Amino acid sequence: MTRYGAMFGTGHTFLGVEECQWDKPETYADADVVIIGAPFDGGTSHRPGARFGPQVIRGTDYLPPDGSRPHMAMRVDALAEDLVVKDAGDLEVFSGDIVRSCQTIEEAVGFVATHGAIPLILGGDHTITWPDVAGVSKRTGAGRVSVIHFDAHADTADIEFGSLYGHGQPMRRLIESGAVRGDRFLQLGLRGYWPEPATLDWMADQGMNSFHMSEIVERGLDNVLDSAFAIAMDDCDGVFLSVDVDVCDPGHAPGTGTPEPGGLTSRQLLDAVSRICHELPVIGMDIVEVSPPYDHAEITAMLGNRIVLEALSGIARRRKDGDGPLWRRSTPLLEGRGTRKAPGGKDD
């Protein structure tokens, strides 16, 4: 079902970028990235509310929605200058019908991907990653896209509450479908007391690469990312990035359905997203589990907005770098900026 605009509340695009229609490729023929809202939370097992995630991710900011956000450090403006980003609004999904909703999402994501734009999907609960990645794989071919998955939970259950579908099962469904290879599926930030040993055994049998928070703390996040990058780009054509905000400690992301103490900081997550999108060929992305009813002071909504901006800025910086030397994270903020002259007419 085609829907233009917001599923709930007042319609607005992501920080004021131009709108488009996902099923009319002529409206985004020049776009590098198309944002799609998937306001579905019918797969939630604990606290619902992520259906309202897309609208708050799009607009939670203290700056005007003017379609421009220059990144101070990376020296790009992904919204206004260095990428063309358009927003297709929300898909019409019904949280009471998982199968129908997932079919709608897969159709839209696959259509956008095969017409040359990077789909960036705003969730919604993590159920949507199943149709998101399946849609992108229509462009690459089955098994040709790797997945980097940030989450407190593995989401690899088989049957939960008598159903094959839900936000605890999308990664198993993806691997079983053949859309993604188990040995090219990378998970970062796992912790807590689920899943049970039998599911962990299944994950090991698929060759999955799952990094628990204890390993990340011991080795350091950058070292773990180095390992993940080498695996992700081995015999794959691109990367799908899936970010569940509950990968962050609840102190940094309280507005989510299944919070788990002891996670990443928001700073760590933003740096990781930026690095992935800068260093790897990201061909699809989703951000999920932002649940406004459980947020306070817009902490999680703001984080979600910044995750999108860091991802877009990383993609823009990668394209700007081209085949030349990569932008360095250690570059001083003001290096090479300004035209101020020292006394006597010489550069200061």
Coordinates of C-alpha atoms in Angstrom, one line a residue:
M1 CA 0.0 0.0 0.0
T2 CA 1.4 3.4 -0.9
R3 CA 1.2 6.2 1.5
Y4 CA 2.7 9.7 1.2
G5 CA 3.5 11.6 4.4
A6 CA 3.3 10.7 8.0
M7 CA 1.5 7.6 9.4
F8 CA 0.9 9.4 12.7
G9 CA 0.7 13.1 13.6
T10 CA 1.9 16.0 11.5
G11 CA 3.9 15.2 8.4
H12 CA 7.4 16.5 8.0
T13 CA 10.6 15.4 6.3
F14 CA 13.9 14.6 7.9
L15 CA 15.2 18.1 9.0
G16 CA 13.5 19.7 6.0
V17 CA 14.9 17.7 3.1
E18 CA 12.9 17.5 -0.1
E19 CA 10.1 14.9 -0.2
C20 CA 9.7 12.2 -2.8
Q21 CA 7.5 9.2 -3.5
W22 CA 9.1 5.8 -3.2
D23 CA 7.1 4.2 -6.0
K24 CA 7.8 7.0 -8.4
P25 CA 11.5 6.8 -9.2
E26 CA 11.4 10.0 -11.2
T27 CA 10.9 11.9 -7.9
Y28 CA 14.3 10.7 -6.6
A29 CA 16.2 10.0 -9.8
D30 CA 19.0 12.4 -8.5
A31 CA 19.0 11.1 -4.9
D32 CA 21.8 9.3 -3.3
V33 CA 19.8 8.4 -0.2
V34 CA 16.0 8.0 0.3
I35 CA 14.6 8.0 3.8
I36 CA 11.6 5.7 4.4
G37 CA 9.5 5.6 7.6
A38 CA 8.4 2.1 8.7
P39 CA 6.2 2.9 11.8
F40 CA 5.6 -0.8 12.7
D41 CA 5.9 -2.1 16.3
G42 CA 3.6 -5.2 16.1
G43 CA 6.6 -7.5 16.7
T44 CA 7.4 -5.9 20.1
S45 CA 7.7 -8.4 23.0
H46 CA 7.8 -6.0 25.9
R47 CA 7.1 -2.2 25.7
P48 CA 5.4 -0.9 22.5
G49 CA 5.7 2.6 21.1
A50 CA 8.4 2.4 18.4
R51 CA 5.7 3.0 15.8
F52 CA 6.1 6.7 16.8
G53 CA 9.9 6.5 16.2
P54 CA 10.0 7.9 12.6
Q55 CA 8.3 11.2 13.4
V56 CA 10.6 12.0 16.3
I57 CA 13.8 10.9 14.6
R58 CA 12.9 13.2 11.7
G59 CA 12.4 16.3 13.7
T60 CA 14.0 16.3 17.1
D61 CA 16.6 19.0 16.9
Y62 CA 17.2 22.5 18.3
L63 CA 18.1 23.9 14.8
P64 CA 15.6 24.9 12.1
P65 CA 14.4 22.2 9.6
D66 CA 16.2 23.9 6.8
G67 CA 17.6 20.9 5.0
S68 CA 21.2 21.7 5.9
R69 CA 23.5 20.3 8.5
P70 CA 27.3 21.0 8.0
H71 CA 29.4 18.5 9.9
M72 CA 32.1 20.5 11.7
A73 CA 34.7 17.7 11.9
M74 CA 34.1 15.9 8.5
R75 CA 33.6 19.2 6.6
V76 CA 30.6 18.0 4.6
D77 CA 27.0 18.9 4.5
A78 CA 25.2 15.7 3.6
L79 CA 21.8 17.2 3.4
A80 CA 22.5 20.3 1.3
E81 CA 25.7 19.9 -0.6
D82 CA 27.6 16.6 -0.7
L83 CA 24.7 14.2 -1.0
V84 CA 21.1 14.4 -2.3
V85 CA 18.9 13.1 0.4
K86 CA 15.1 12.8 0.0
D87 CA 12.3 11.6 2.3
A88 CA 9.6 9.3 1.1
G89 CA 7.5 9.7 4.2
D90 CA 6.0 6.7 6.0
L91 CA 4.9 3.4 4.5
E92 CA 1.3 2.4 5.4
V93 CA 1.8 -0.5 7.7
F94 CA -0.5 -2.1 10.2
S95 CA 1.0 -3.3 13.5
G96 CA -1.7 -6.0 13.8
D97 CA -0.5 -7.8 10.6
I98 CA 3.2 -8.6 10.6
V99 CA 3.3 -10.5 7.3
R100 CA 1.4 -7.9 5.4
S101 CA 3.5 -5.1 6.9
C102 CA 6.8 -6.8 6.2
Q103 CA 5.7 -7.4 2.6
T104 CA 5.0 -3.7 2.2
I105 CA 8.4 -2.7 3.7
E106 CA 10.3 -5.2 1.6
E107 CA 8.6 -4.1 -1.6
A108 CA 9.4 -0.4 -1.0
V109 CA 12.9 -0.9 0.2
G110 CA 13.7 -3.2 -2.7
F111 CA 12.2 -0.8 -5.2
V112 CA 14.2 2.1 -3.9
A113 CA 17.5 0.1 -3.8
T114 CA 17.1 -1.3 -7.3
H115 CA 16.5 2.2 -8.6
G116 CA 19.9 3.3 -7.4
A117 CA 19.4 5.1 -4.1
I118 CA 20.5 4.0 -0.6
P119 CA 17.4 3.2 1.5
L120 CA 17.6 4.5 5.0
I121 CA 14.7 3.2 7.0
L122 CA 13.4 4.8 10.2
G123 CA 11.7 2.2 12.5
G124 CA 9.7 0.9 14.1
D125 CA 10.8 -2.2 16.0
H126 CA 13.5 -4.6 14.9
T127 CA 11.1 -6.8 13.0
I128 CA 11.6 -4.5 10.1
T129 CA 15.3 -5.5 9.5
W130 CA 14.1 -8.7 8.0
P131 CA 12.3 -7.0 5.1
D132 CA 14.8 -4.1 5.0
V133 CA 17.8 -6.4 4.3
A134 CA 15.8 -8.7 2.1
G135 CA 14.8 -5.7 0.0
V136 CA 18.4 -4.5 -0.4
S137 CA 19.5 -8.0 -1.3
K138 CA 17.3 -7.7 -4.4
R139 CA 19.9 -5.2 -5.7
T140 CA 23.0 -7.1 -4.7
G141 CA 21.8 -10.7 -5.0
A142 CA 21.3 -13.2 -2.2
G143 CA 24.3 -13.6 0.1
R144 CA 26.2 -10.6 -1.4
V145 CA 25.4 -8.1 1.4
S146 CA 26.9 -8.3 4.8
V147 CA 25.1 -7.0 7.9
I148 CA 26.6 -5.0 10.8
H149 CA 24.1 -5.1 13.6
F150 CA 24.3 -3.0 16.8
D151 CA 22.0 -4.4 19.5
A152 CA 21.8 -5.6 23.1
H153 CA 20.0 -8.7 21.8
A154 CA 20.9 -11.2 19.1
D155 CA 17.4 -11.3 17.7
T156 CA 18.0 -14.8 16.5
A157 CA 15.1 -16.7 18.2
D158 CA 13.1 -19.2 16.3
I159 CA 9.6 -19.2 17.7
E160 CA 8.5 -16.6 20.2
F161 CA 4.9 -16.4 21.6
G162 CA 4.0 -19.1 19.0
S163 CA 5.1 -17.0 16.1
L164 CA 8.0 -17.1 13.6
Y165 CA 7.9 -13.3 13.3
G166 CA 8.7 -10.6 15.7
H167 CA 11.5 -8.3 16.8
G168 CA 13.4 -11.1 18.4
Q169 CA 13.6 -13.2 15.3
P170 CA 14.5 -11.1 12.2
M171 CA 18.2 -12.2 12.0
R172 CA 17.3 -15.9 12.0
R173 CA 14.7 -15.4 9.3
L174 CA 17.2 -13.5 7.2
I175 CA 19.9 -16.1 7.4
E176 CA 17.4 -19.0 6.9
S177 CA 16.1 -17.2 3.8
G178 CA 19.5 -17.0 2.2
A179 CA 19.4 -13.2 1.8
V180 CA 22.4 -13.0 4.1
R181 CA 25.2 -15.5 4.9
G182 CA 25.5 -16.3 8.6
D183 CA 29.3 -15.9 8.4
R184 CA 28.8 -12.4 7.1
F185 CA 26.5 -11.3 9.9
L186 CA 28.3 -9.3 12.6
Q187 CA 26.7 -8.2 15.9
L188 CA 28.1 -5.7 18.4
G189 CA 27.0 -4.9 21.9
L190 CA 25.3 -8.1 23.0
R191 CA 24.6 -8.5 26.7
G192 CA 22.1 -9.5 29.3
Y193 CA 20.5 -12.9 29.8
W194 CA 18.9 -13.7 26.4
P195 CA 19.1 -15.7 24.2
E196 CA 19.4 -19.1 25.8
P197 CA 22.3 -21.5 25.1
A198 CA 20.4 -23.4 22.4
T199 CA 20.0 -20.3 20.3
L200 CA 23.7 -19.4 20.8
D201 CA 24.6 -22.8 19.6
W202 CA 22.5 -22.2 16.4
M203 CA 24.3 -18.9 15.9
A204 CA 27.7 -20.6 16.2
D205 CA 26.6 -23.2 13.7
Q206 CA 25.8 -20.5 11.2
G207 CA 29.3 -19.0 11.6
M208 CA 27.9 -15.7 13.0
N209 CA 30.3 -13.2 14.5
S210 CA 28.8 -11.9 17.7
F211 CA 30.7 -9.5 20.0
H212 CA 29.5 -9.4 23.6
M213 CA 30.0 -6.2 25.5
S214 CA 32.6 -7.9 27.7
E215 CA 34.8 -8.6 24.6
I216 CA 34.3 -5.0 23.4
V217 CA 35.4 -3.6 26.8
E218 CA 38.4 -5.9 26.9
R219 CA 39.6 -5.4 23.4
G220 CA 38.3 -1.8 22.8
L221 CA 35.6 -0.9 20.3
D222 CA 38.0 0.2 17.5
N223 CA 39.8 -3.1 17.6
V224 CA 36.5 -5.0 17.4
L225 CA 35.4 -2.8 14.5
D226 CA 38.7 -3.5 12.7
S227 CA 37.9 -7.3 13.0
A228 CA 34.3 -6.7 11.9
F229 CA 35.3 -4.7 8.8
A230 CA 37.7 -7.4 7.6
I231 CA 34.9 -10.0 7.7
A232 CA 32.2 -7.8 6.4
M233 CA 34.0 -7.0 3.1
D234 CA 35.2 -10.5 2.4
D235 CA 33.4 -11.7 -0.7
C236 CA 30.5 -9.2 -0.3
D237 CA 29.5 -6.2 -2.4
G238 CA 28.2 -3.9 0.4
V239 CA 27.1 -3.5 4.0
F240 CA 23.7 -3.1 5.6
L241 CA 24.0 -1.3 8.9
S242 CA 21.2 -2.0 11.5
V243 CA 21.2 0.1 14.7
D244 CA 19.0 -0.8 17.6
V245 CA 19.2 2.1 20.1
D246 CA 19.1 -0.4 23.0
V247 CA 22.8 -1.1 22.2
C248 CA 23.4 2.0 24.3
D249 CA 23.1 1.9 28.0
P250 CA 19.6 3.0 29.1
G251 CA 21.1 6.1 30.6
H252 CA 21.9 7.2 27.1
A253 CA 18.8 5.7 25.4
P254 CA 15.9 5.3 27.9
G255 CA 13.2 5.5 25.2
T256 CA 13.3 2.0 23.9
G257 CA 11.2 -1.2 24.3
T258 CA 13.7 -3.6 25.8
P259 CA 16.4 -1.7 27.8
E260 CA 19.4 -3.6 29.0
P261 CA 22.0 -2.0 31.4
G262 CA 25.7 -1.9 30.6
G263 CA 25.8 -0.9 27.0
L264 CA 27.7 1.5 24.8
T265 CA 27.7 5.2 25.4
S266 CA 26.0 7.5 22.8
R267 CA 29.5 8.8 22.0
Q268 CA 30.8 5.3 21.2
L269 CA 27.8 4.5 19.0
L270 CA 28.0 7.8 17.1
D271 CA 31.7 7.3 16.4
A272 CA 31.2 3.7 15.3
V273 CA 28.3 4.6 12.9
S274 CA 30.4 7.5 11.5
R275 CA 33.4 5.2 11.0
I276 CA 31.4 2.4 9.3
C277 CA 29.7 4.8 6.9
H278 CA 33.0 6.5 6.1
E279 CA 35.2 3.4 5.7
L280 CA 32.7 0.8 4.2
P281 CA 30.4 0.8 1.2
V282 CA 27.1 1.1 3.1
I283 CA 24.2 0.3 0.7
G284 CA 21.4 0.3 3.2
M285 CA 20.6 1.2 6.8
D286 CA 17.9 1.1 9.4
I287 CA 17.6 2.6 12.9
V288 CA 15.0 0.9 15.2
E289 CA 13.5 0.7 18.6
V290 CA 13.2 4.4 19.4
S291 CA 10.1 4.4 21.5
P292 CA 9.0 8.0 22.4
P293 CA 6.5 7.0 25.2
Y294 CA 9.4 5.8 27.3
D295 CA 11.7 8.6 26.4
H296 CA 12.3 11.7 28.6
A297 CA 13.9 15.0 27.8
E298 CA 14.0 13.7 24.2
I299 CA 17.3 11.9 25.0
T300 CA 16.7 8.9 22.7
A301 CA 14.9 10.9 20.0
M302 CA 17.9 13.2 19.8
L303 CA 20.3 10.3 19.7
G304 CA 18.3 8.7 16.8
N305 CA 18.4 11.9 14.9
R306 CA 22.2 12.2 15.3
I307 CA 22.7 8.5 14.3
V308 CA 21.1 9.4 11.0
L309 CA 23.2 12.5 10.6
E310 CA 26.5 10.8 11.4
A311 CA 25.7 8.0 9.0
L312 CA 24.8 10.5 6.2
S313 CA 27.9 12.6 6.9
G314 CA 30.1 9.5 6.8
I315 CA 28.7 8.4 3.5
A316 CA 29.2 11.9 2.1
R317 CA 32.8 12.1 3.4
R318 CA 33.6 8.7 1.8
R319 CA 32.4 9.9 -1.5
K320 CA 34.3 13.2 -1.2
D321 CA 37.5 11.4 -0.3
G322 CA 37.2 9.3 -3.5
D323 CA 40.4 7.5 -4.2
G324 CA 42.5 10.0 -2.3
P325 CA 43.6 9.9 1.3
L326 CA 40.8 9.3 3.8
W327 CA 39.8 12.1 6.1
R328 CA 41.4 11.6 9.5
R329 CA 39.4 11.7 12.7
S330 CA 42.4 13.4 14.4
T331 CA 42.3 16.4 12.0
P332 CA 42.2 19.6 14.1
L333 CA 38.9 21.3 13.8
L334 CA 40.2 24.6 12.5
E335 CA 43.1 23.3 10.4
G336 CA 43.1 24.9 7.0
R337 CA 40.2 27.1 7.8
G338 CA 39.9 30.9 7.7
T339 CA 41.7 33.7 5.9
R340 CA 43.1 35.7 8.8
K341 CA 46.4 37.4 8.1
A342 CA 49.2 38.1 10.6
P343 CA 50.5 41.6 10.9
G344 CA 52.7 42.5 7.9
G345 CA 50.4 40.6 5.5
K346 CA 51.7 37.1 6.1
D347 CA 49.5 34.2 7.0
D348 CA 49.1 33.8 10.7

